Amino acid sequence: MRTLSTPSPALICPPSSQAFINGKASSTSSSSVTGETVAMVHAPPITCLPRPHVRPAARMQKEQAPIDILPDQAFLQIFSHLPTNQLCRCARVCCRWYNLTWDPRLWRTIRLTGDTVHVDRALRVLTRRLCQDTPNVCLMLETVIVSGCRRLTDRGLHTIAQCCPELRRLEVSGCHNISNEAVFNIVSRCPNLEYLDVSGCYNVTCISLTREASVKLSTLHGKQISIRYLDMTDCFVLEDEGLHTIAAHCTQLTHLYLRRCVRITDEGLRYLVIYCTSVKELSVSDCRFVSDFGLREIAKLESRLRYLSIAHCGRITDVGIRYVAKYCSKMRYLNARGCEGITDHGLEYLAKNCAKLKSLDIGKCPLVSDAGLEFLALNCFNLKRLSLKSCESITGRGLQIVAANCFDLQMMNVQDCDISVEALRFVKRHCKRCVIEHTNPAFF
């Protein structure tokens, strides 16, 4: 049972507002810059304190408030949909809400957003409160989402690492001030971490255990990290050596996104495939040094690979597509937009070997023509999404062949293609659920 003197954090306290501390009004403007959201520790709601002079009529009116009729379970259901800052505001309403908002079932996730949030301080205050029943350890917290909080620093991540050993999911995308050291500390102290999003964190170059953790753990498990989902999009300084380290430590990876990691080469992909044999989804979009040799390595994932994005990898040609199509026959999604070396021959091999393909993007591939679409239509009957944006050689004939065979088509992008209104209407008649994205003003 929580005592009424237990402090609770209010994460949303505008500088100009009044906060009640020990029953007295106090301005928060002295502890914050203008417009900044701060984390405070405040006393329980003033309604929880004894009030000897409360009039009976006022008390009766309060007891009859319609919202008070709701049972606790209903309140918990409502509170479960609130973000962290709003949940903390609800804790200040009354004594009953205060006790309900700190129910452990509501604190499996912390979600903070915005550039003005003082994230390090907020995390420190929250974890301190959540650790009250189990000193120094927050056993219920499993997910922390602080994406876009640019004020997050290594201090905030160190707080999470020290207090949240049961953490399973961490999203810090767009937090530019965190470094390798903080990420290493997280993965070393949170052995159950499975989902990690560090996209846009420019200073992160690797994912590994700290030296201390490697020494303490046994030889069998000392180099293993349980991460399965890793997003390192826009981590521009990631190189092959860093990818090698990631692959060696995160052998259970199933989802890996390396979009715009421009220093990655075919050698890095070779390391990846050696250690991470269970990868199902892989994106190396805009990695300009990845070539057909890299796709040859990726093809070693064989039927396990279901999703592959190689958009704007200018060194990829039909040769690389043949490797992937031959060995990854269960692939469902392929994004090859901007791979100008792909022709109808590569599309033919892809269609005949990956018949279960559901989504294909070959936009800005000028060498793909109606002949390639015909192979696609006669083999990939389950196709649901097709993007042909800026394919100069595509005509209405190719679209009609696709529409006549792929009845389940749900999206088709033919923007910047010379397609007649009649062809677009033909597609709409045969694929009634298909949304057509086009630039023909005569078709609507």
PDB file of C-alpha atoms in Angstrom, residues 192-379:
ATOM      1  CA  ASN A 192      16.447  -8.985 -22.233  1.00  0.00           C
ATOM      2  CA  LEU A 193      16.654  -6.060 -24.664  1.00  0.00           C
ATOM      3  CA  GLU A 194      15.266  -7.234 -28.003  1.00  0.00           C
ATOM      4  CA  TYR A 195      14.262  -4.036 -29.837  1.00  0.00           C
ATOM      5  CA  LEU A 196      16.675  -1.125 -30.288  1.00  0.00           C
ATOM      6  CA  ASP A 197      16.092   1.926 -32.481  1.00  0.00           C
ATOM      7  CA  VAL A 198      19.058   4.324 -32.677  1.00  0.00           C
ATOM      8  CA  SER A 199      18.217   5.755 -36.092  1.00  0.00           C
ATOM      9  CA  GLY A 200      19.544   9.258 -36.564  1.00  0.00           C
ATOM     10  CA  CYS A 201      21.976   8.961 -33.653  1.00  0.00           C
ATOM     11  CA  TYR A 202      25.018  10.243 -35.506  1.00  0.00           C
ATOM     12  CA  ASN A 203      27.549   9.359 -32.820  1.00  0.00           C
ATOM     13  CA  VAL A 204      26.617   5.686 -32.548  1.00  0.00           C
ATOM     14  CA  THR A 205      29.072   3.602 -34.541  1.00  0.00           C
ATOM     15  CA  CYS A 206      28.664   0.164 -32.991  1.00  0.00           C
ATOM     16  CA  ILE A 207      26.589  -2.081 -30.704  1.00  0.00           C
ATOM     17  CA  SER A 208      28.594  -4.107 -28.233  1.00  0.00           C
ATOM     18  CA  LEU A 209      29.023  -5.069 -24.598  1.00  0.00           C
ATOM     19  CA  THR A 210      31.165  -3.044 -22.228  1.00  0.00           C
ATOM     20  CA  ARG A 211      34.542  -4.537 -21.310  1.00  0.00           C
ATOM     21  CA  GLU A 212      33.398  -5.096 -17.741  1.00  0.00           C
ATOM     22  CA  ALA A 213      30.345  -7.060 -18.894  1.00  0.00           C
ATOM     23  CA  SER A 214      32.421  -9.193 -21.262  1.00  0.00           C
ATOM     24  CA  VAL A 215      34.816 -10.086 -18.444  1.00  0.00           C
ATOM     25  CA  LYS A 216      32.091 -10.919 -15.929  1.00  0.00           C
ATOM     26  CA  LEU A 217      30.012 -13.117 -18.213  1.00  0.00           C
ATOM     27  CA  SER A 218      31.024 -16.621 -19.169  1.00  0.00           C
ATOM     28  CA  THR A 219      32.842 -17.433 -22.366  1.00  0.00           C
ATOM     29  CA  LEU A 220      29.726 -19.089 -23.740  1.00  0.00           C
ATOM     30  CA  HIS A 221      27.423 -16.098 -23.267  1.00  0.00           C
ATOM     31  CA  GLY A 222      29.827 -13.231 -22.817  1.00  0.00           C
ATOM     32  CA  LYS A 223      29.648 -11.986 -26.382  1.00  0.00           C
ATOM     33  CA  GLN A 224      25.949 -12.537 -27.048  1.00  0.00           C
ATOM     34  CA  ILE A 225      23.321  -9.785 -27.083  1.00  0.00           C
ATOM     35  CA  SER A 226      19.649 -10.723 -27.353  1.00  0.00           C
ATOM     36  CA  ILE A 227      18.709  -7.894 -29.753  1.00  0.00           C
ATOM     37  CA  ARG A 228      16.522  -9.085 -32.617  1.00  0.00           C
ATOM     38  CA  TYR A 229      15.387  -5.764 -34.082  1.00  0.00           C
ATOM     39  CA  LEU A 230      18.003  -3.102 -34.781  1.00  0.00           C
ATOM     40  CA  ASP A 231      17.438   0.150 -36.674  1.00  0.00           C
ATOM     41  CA  MET A 232      20.576   2.166 -37.428  1.00  0.00           C
ATOM     42  CA  THR A 233      19.151   4.296 -40.219  1.00  0.00           C
ATOM     43  CA  ASP A 234      21.139   7.515 -40.767  1.00  0.00           C
ATOM     44  CA  CYS A 235      24.041   6.386 -38.579  1.00  0.00           C
ATOM     45  CA  PHE A 236      26.392   7.882 -41.131  1.00  0.00           C
ATOM     46  CA  VAL A 237      29.654   6.971 -39.407  1.00  0.00           C
ATOM     47  CA  LEU A 238      28.892   3.240 -39.186  1.00  0.00           C
ATOM     48  CA  GLU A 239      31.608   1.340 -41.085  1.00  0.00           C
ATOM     49  CA  ASP A 240      32.317  -2.271 -41.977  1.00  0.00           C
ATOM     50  CA  GLU A 241      34.317  -2.790 -38.795  1.00  0.00           C
ATOM     51  CA  GLY A 242      31.417  -1.606 -36.682  1.00  0.00           C
ATOM     52  CA  LEU A 243      28.993  -3.830 -38.595  1.00  0.00           C
ATOM     53  CA  HIS A 244      31.366  -6.738 -38.030  1.00  0.00           C
ATOM     54  CA  THR A 245      31.251  -6.121 -34.283  1.00  0.00           C
ATOM     55  CA  ILE A 246      27.471  -5.798 -34.325  1.00  0.00           C
ATOM     56  CA  ALA A 247      27.074  -9.061 -36.225  1.00  0.00           C
ATOM     57  CA  ALA A 248      29.465 -10.919 -33.916  1.00  0.00           C
ATOM     58  CA  HIS A 249      27.605  -9.786 -30.785  1.00  0.00           C
ATOM     59  CA  CYS A 250      23.997  -9.703 -32.049  1.00  0.00           C
ATOM     60  CA  THR A 251      23.738 -13.132 -33.639  1.00  0.00           C
ATOM     61  CA  GLN A 252      19.968 -13.352 -33.039  1.00  0.00           C
ATOM     62  CA  LEU A 253      19.156 -10.429 -35.344  1.00  0.00           C
ATOM     63  CA  THR A 254      16.068 -10.905 -37.506  1.00  0.00           C
ATOM     64  CA  HIS A 255      15.405  -7.281 -38.536  1.00  0.00           C
ATOM     65  CA  LEU A 256      18.240  -4.935 -39.506  1.00  0.00           C
ATOM     66  CA  TYR A 257      17.897  -1.516 -41.117  1.00  0.00           C
ATOM     67  CA  LEU A 258      21.007   0.281 -42.390  1.00  0.00           C
ATOM     68  CA  ARG A 259      19.406   2.940 -44.562  1.00  0.00           C
ATOM     69  CA  ARG A 260      21.837   5.691 -45.563  1.00  0.00           C
ATOM     70  CA  CYS A 261      24.755   4.116 -43.715  1.00  0.00           C
ATOM     71  CA  VAL A 262      26.873   5.322 -46.598  1.00  0.00           C
ATOM     72  CA  ARG A 263      30.181   3.785 -45.467  1.00  0.00           C
ATOM     73  CA  ILE A 264      28.950   0.192 -45.525  1.00  0.00           C
ATOM     74  CA  THR A 265      30.407  -1.962 -48.317  1.00  0.00           C
ATOM     75  CA  ASP A 266      30.075  -5.535 -49.556  1.00  0.00           C
ATOM     76  CA  GLU A 267      32.666  -6.618 -46.982  1.00  0.00           C
ATOM     77  CA  GLY A 268      30.423  -5.517 -44.123  1.00  0.00           C
ATOM     78  CA  LEU A 269      27.540  -7.553 -45.546  1.00  0.00           C
ATOM     79  CA  ARG A 270      29.821 -10.591 -45.699  1.00  0.00           C
ATOM     80  CA  TYR A 271      30.449 -10.315 -41.961  1.00  0.00           C
ATOM     81  CA  LEU A 272      26.734  -9.896 -41.338  1.00  0.00           C
ATOM     82  CA  VAL A 273      25.732 -13.071 -43.136  1.00  0.00           C
ATOM     83  CA  ILE A 274      28.460 -15.109 -41.432  1.00  0.00           C
ATOM     84  CA  TYR A 275      27.149 -14.390 -37.910  1.00  0.00           C
ATOM     85  CA  CYS A 276      23.482 -13.437 -38.369  1.00  0.00           C
ATOM     86  CA  THR A 277      21.934 -16.315 -40.250  1.00  0.00           C
ATOM     87  CA  SER A 278      18.346 -15.613 -39.164  1.00  0.00           C
ATOM     88  CA  VAL A 279      17.849 -12.207 -40.763  1.00  0.00           C
ATOM     89  CA  LYS A 280      14.358 -11.870 -42.245  1.00  0.00           C
ATOM     90  CA  GLU A 281      14.292  -8.169 -43.072  1.00  0.00           C
ATOM     91  CA  LEU A 282      17.267  -6.180 -44.313  1.00  0.00           C
ATOM     92  CA  SER A 283      17.570  -2.663 -45.677  1.00  0.00           C
ATOM     93  CA  VAL A 284      20.726  -1.229 -47.217  1.00  0.00           C
ATOM     94  CA  SER A 285      18.984   1.544 -49.128  1.00  0.00           C
ATOM     95  CA  ASP A 286      21.222   4.411 -50.240  1.00  0.00           C
ATOM     96  CA  CYS A 287      24.365   2.462 -49.337  1.00  0.00           C
ATOM     97  CA  ARG A 288      26.149   3.465 -52.522  1.00  0.00           C
ATOM     98  CA  PHE A 289      29.105   1.085 -52.089  1.00  0.00           C
ATOM     99  CA  VAL A 290      26.915  -2.042 -52.022  1.00  0.00           C
ATOM    100  CA  SER A 291      27.147  -3.905 -55.324  1.00  0.00           C
ATOM    101  CA  ASP A 292      26.279  -7.265 -56.893  1.00  0.00           C
ATOM    102  CA  PHE A 293      28.945  -8.896 -54.705  1.00  0.00           C
ATOM    103  CA  GLY A 294      27.048  -7.701 -51.640  1.00  0.00           C
ATOM    104  CA  LEU A 295      23.822  -9.226 -52.973  1.00  0.00           C
ATOM    105  CA  ARG A 296      25.682 -12.484 -53.515  1.00  0.00           C
ATOM    106  CA  GLU A 297      26.441 -12.496 -49.780  1.00  0.00           C
ATOM    107  CA  ILE A 298      22.862 -11.549 -48.881  1.00  0.00           C
ATOM    108  CA  ALA A 299      21.593 -14.430 -51.026  1.00  0.00           C
ATOM    109  CA  LYS A 300      23.229 -16.817 -48.536  1.00  0.00           C
ATOM    110  CA  LEU A 301      20.340 -16.038 -46.174  1.00  0.00           C
ATOM    111  CA  GLU A 302      18.297 -18.143 -48.596  1.00  0.00           C
ATOM    112  CA  SER A 303      14.615 -18.736 -47.836  1.00  0.00           C
ATOM    113  CA  ARG A 304      14.781 -16.947 -44.486  1.00  0.00           C
ATOM    114  CA  LEU A 305      14.935 -13.537 -46.183  1.00  0.00           C
ATOM    115  CA  ARG A 306      11.460 -12.066 -46.699  1.00  0.00           C
ATOM    116  CA  TYR A 307      12.138  -8.308 -47.001  1.00  0.00           C
ATOM    117  CA  LEU A 308      14.972  -6.622 -48.882  1.00  0.00           C
ATOM    118  CA  SER A 309      15.494  -2.954 -49.677  1.00  0.00           C
ATOM    119  CA  ILE A 310      18.344  -1.977 -51.999  1.00  0.00           C
ATOM    120  CA  ALA A 311      16.906   1.326 -53.189  1.00  0.00           C
ATOM    121  CA  HIS A 312      19.337   3.725 -54.844  1.00  0.00           C
ATOM    122  CA  CYS A 313      22.235   1.276 -54.720  1.00  0.00           C
ATOM    123  CA  GLY A 314      23.580   2.314 -58.106  1.00  0.00           C
ATOM    124  CA  ARG A 315      26.118  -0.512 -58.427  1.00  0.00           C
ATOM    125  CA  ILE A 316      23.484  -3.259 -58.451  1.00  0.00           C
ATOM    126  CA  THR A 317      22.561  -4.877 -61.768  1.00  0.00           C
ATOM    127  CA  ASP A 318      20.720  -7.934 -63.059  1.00  0.00           C
ATOM    128  CA  VAL A 319      23.586 -10.107 -61.798  1.00  0.00           C
ATOM    129  CA  GLY A 320      22.843  -9.285 -58.159  1.00  0.00           C
ATOM    130  CA  ILE A 321      19.102  -9.688 -58.683  1.00  0.00           C
ATOM    131  CA  ARG A 322      19.708 -13.167 -60.119  1.00  0.00           C
ATOM    132  CA  TYR A 323      21.653 -14.192 -57.008  1.00  0.00           C
ATOM    133  CA  VAL A 324      18.861 -13.068 -54.686  1.00  0.00           C
ATOM    134  CA  ALA A 325      16.066 -14.494 -56.821  1.00  0.00           C
ATOM    135  CA  LYS A 326      17.747 -17.883 -57.126  1.00  0.00           C
ATOM    136  CA  TYR A 327      18.328 -18.492 -53.408  1.00  0.00           C
ATOM    137  CA  CYS A 328      15.706 -16.295 -51.654  1.00  0.00           C
ATOM    138  CA  SER A 329      12.627 -17.801 -53.228  1.00  0.00           C
ATOM    139  CA  LYS A 330      10.317 -16.906 -50.320  1.00  0.00           C
ATOM    140  CA  MET A 331      10.969 -13.180 -50.527  1.00  0.00           C
ATOM    141  CA  ARG A 332       7.788 -11.115 -50.205  1.00  0.00           C
ATOM    142  CA  TYR A 333       9.049  -7.537 -50.506  1.00  0.00           C
ATOM    143  CA  LEU A 334      11.720  -6.005 -52.731  1.00  0.00           C
ATOM    144  CA  ASN A 335      12.529  -2.319 -53.054  1.00  0.00           C
ATOM    145  CA  ALA A 336      14.937  -1.714 -55.949  1.00  0.00           C
ATOM    146  CA  ARG A 337      13.966   1.870 -56.721  1.00  0.00           C
ATOM    147  CA  GLY A 338      16.708   3.808 -58.436  1.00  0.00           C
ATOM    148  CA  CYS A 339      18.786   0.734 -59.331  1.00  0.00           C
ATOM    149  CA  GLU A 340      19.271   1.811 -62.926  1.00  0.00           C
ATOM    150  CA  GLY A 341      21.230  -1.319 -63.871  1.00  0.00           C
ATOM    151  CA  ILE A 342      18.169  -3.567 -63.561  1.00  0.00           C
ATOM    152  CA  THR A 343      16.564  -4.598 -66.847  1.00  0.00           C
ATOM    153  CA  ASP A 344      13.768  -6.861 -68.082  1.00  0.00           C
ATOM    154  CA  HIS A 345      16.114  -9.865 -67.828  1.00  0.00           C
ATOM    155  CA  GLY A 346      16.570  -9.343 -64.096  1.00  0.00           C
ATOM    156  CA  LEU A 347      12.839  -8.861 -63.641  1.00  0.00           C
ATOM    157  CA  GLU A 348      12.180 -12.078 -65.567  1.00  0.00           C
ATOM    158  CA  TYR A 349      14.456 -14.077 -63.277  1.00  0.00           C
ATOM    159  CA  LEU A 350      12.910 -12.463 -60.223  1.00  0.00           C
ATOM    160  CA  ALA A 351       9.338 -13.191 -61.307  1.00  0.00           C
ATOM    161  CA  LYS A 352      10.012 -16.839 -62.155  1.00  0.00           C
ATOM    162  CA  ASN A 353      11.834 -17.612 -58.902  1.00  0.00           C
ATOM    163  CA  CYS A 354       9.972 -15.424 -56.384  1.00  0.00           C
ATOM    164  CA  ALA A 355       6.394 -16.224 -57.317  1.00  0.00           C
ATOM    165  CA  LYS A 356       5.099 -15.250 -53.835  1.00  0.00           C
ATOM    166  CA  LEU A 357       6.253 -11.667 -54.192  1.00  0.00           C
ATOM    167  CA  LYS A 358       3.638  -9.249 -52.775  1.00  0.00           C
ATOM    168  CA  SER A 359       5.340  -5.858 -53.012  1.00  0.00           C
ATOM    169  CA  LEU A 360       7.771  -4.595 -55.646  1.00  0.00           C
ATOM    170  CA  ASP A 361       9.236  -1.135 -56.193  1.00  0.00           C
ATOM    171  CA  ILE A 362      11.210  -0.715 -59.427  1.00  0.00           C
ATOM    172  CA  GLY A 363      10.642   3.001 -59.831  1.00  0.00           C
ATOM    173  CA  LYS A 364      13.316   5.000 -61.649  1.00  0.00           C
ATOM    174  CA  CYS A 365      14.586   1.904 -63.437  1.00  0.00           C
ATOM    175  CA  PRO A 366      14.628   3.215 -67.030  1.00  0.00           C
ATOM    176  CA  LEU A 367      15.613  -0.126 -68.576  1.00  0.00           C
ATOM    177  CA  VAL A 368      12.478  -1.930 -67.351  1.00  0.00           C
ATOM    178  CA  SER A 369       9.793  -2.087 -70.040  1.00  0.00           C
ATOM    179  CA  ASP A 370       6.459  -3.757 -70.763  1.00  0.00           C
ATOM    180  CA  ALA A 371       8.268  -7.052 -71.442  1.00  0.00           C
ATOM    181  CA  GLY A 372       9.461  -7.175 -67.831  1.00  0.00           C
ATOM    182  CA  LEU A 373       5.960  -6.399 -66.563  1.00  0.00           C
ATOM    183  CA  GLU A 374       4.595  -9.274 -68.621  1.00  0.00           C
ATOM    184  CA  PHE A 375       6.903 -11.753 -66.877  1.00  0.00           C
ATOM    185  CA  LEU A 376       5.816 -10.267 -63.568  1.00  0.00           C
ATOM    186  CA  ALA A 377       2.109 -10.539 -64.363  1.00  0.00           C
ATOM    187  CA  LEU A 378       2.326 -14.153 -65.546  1.00  0.00           C
ATOM    188  CA  ASN A 379       4.168 -15.399 -62.463  1.00  0.00           C
TER     189      ASN A 379
END
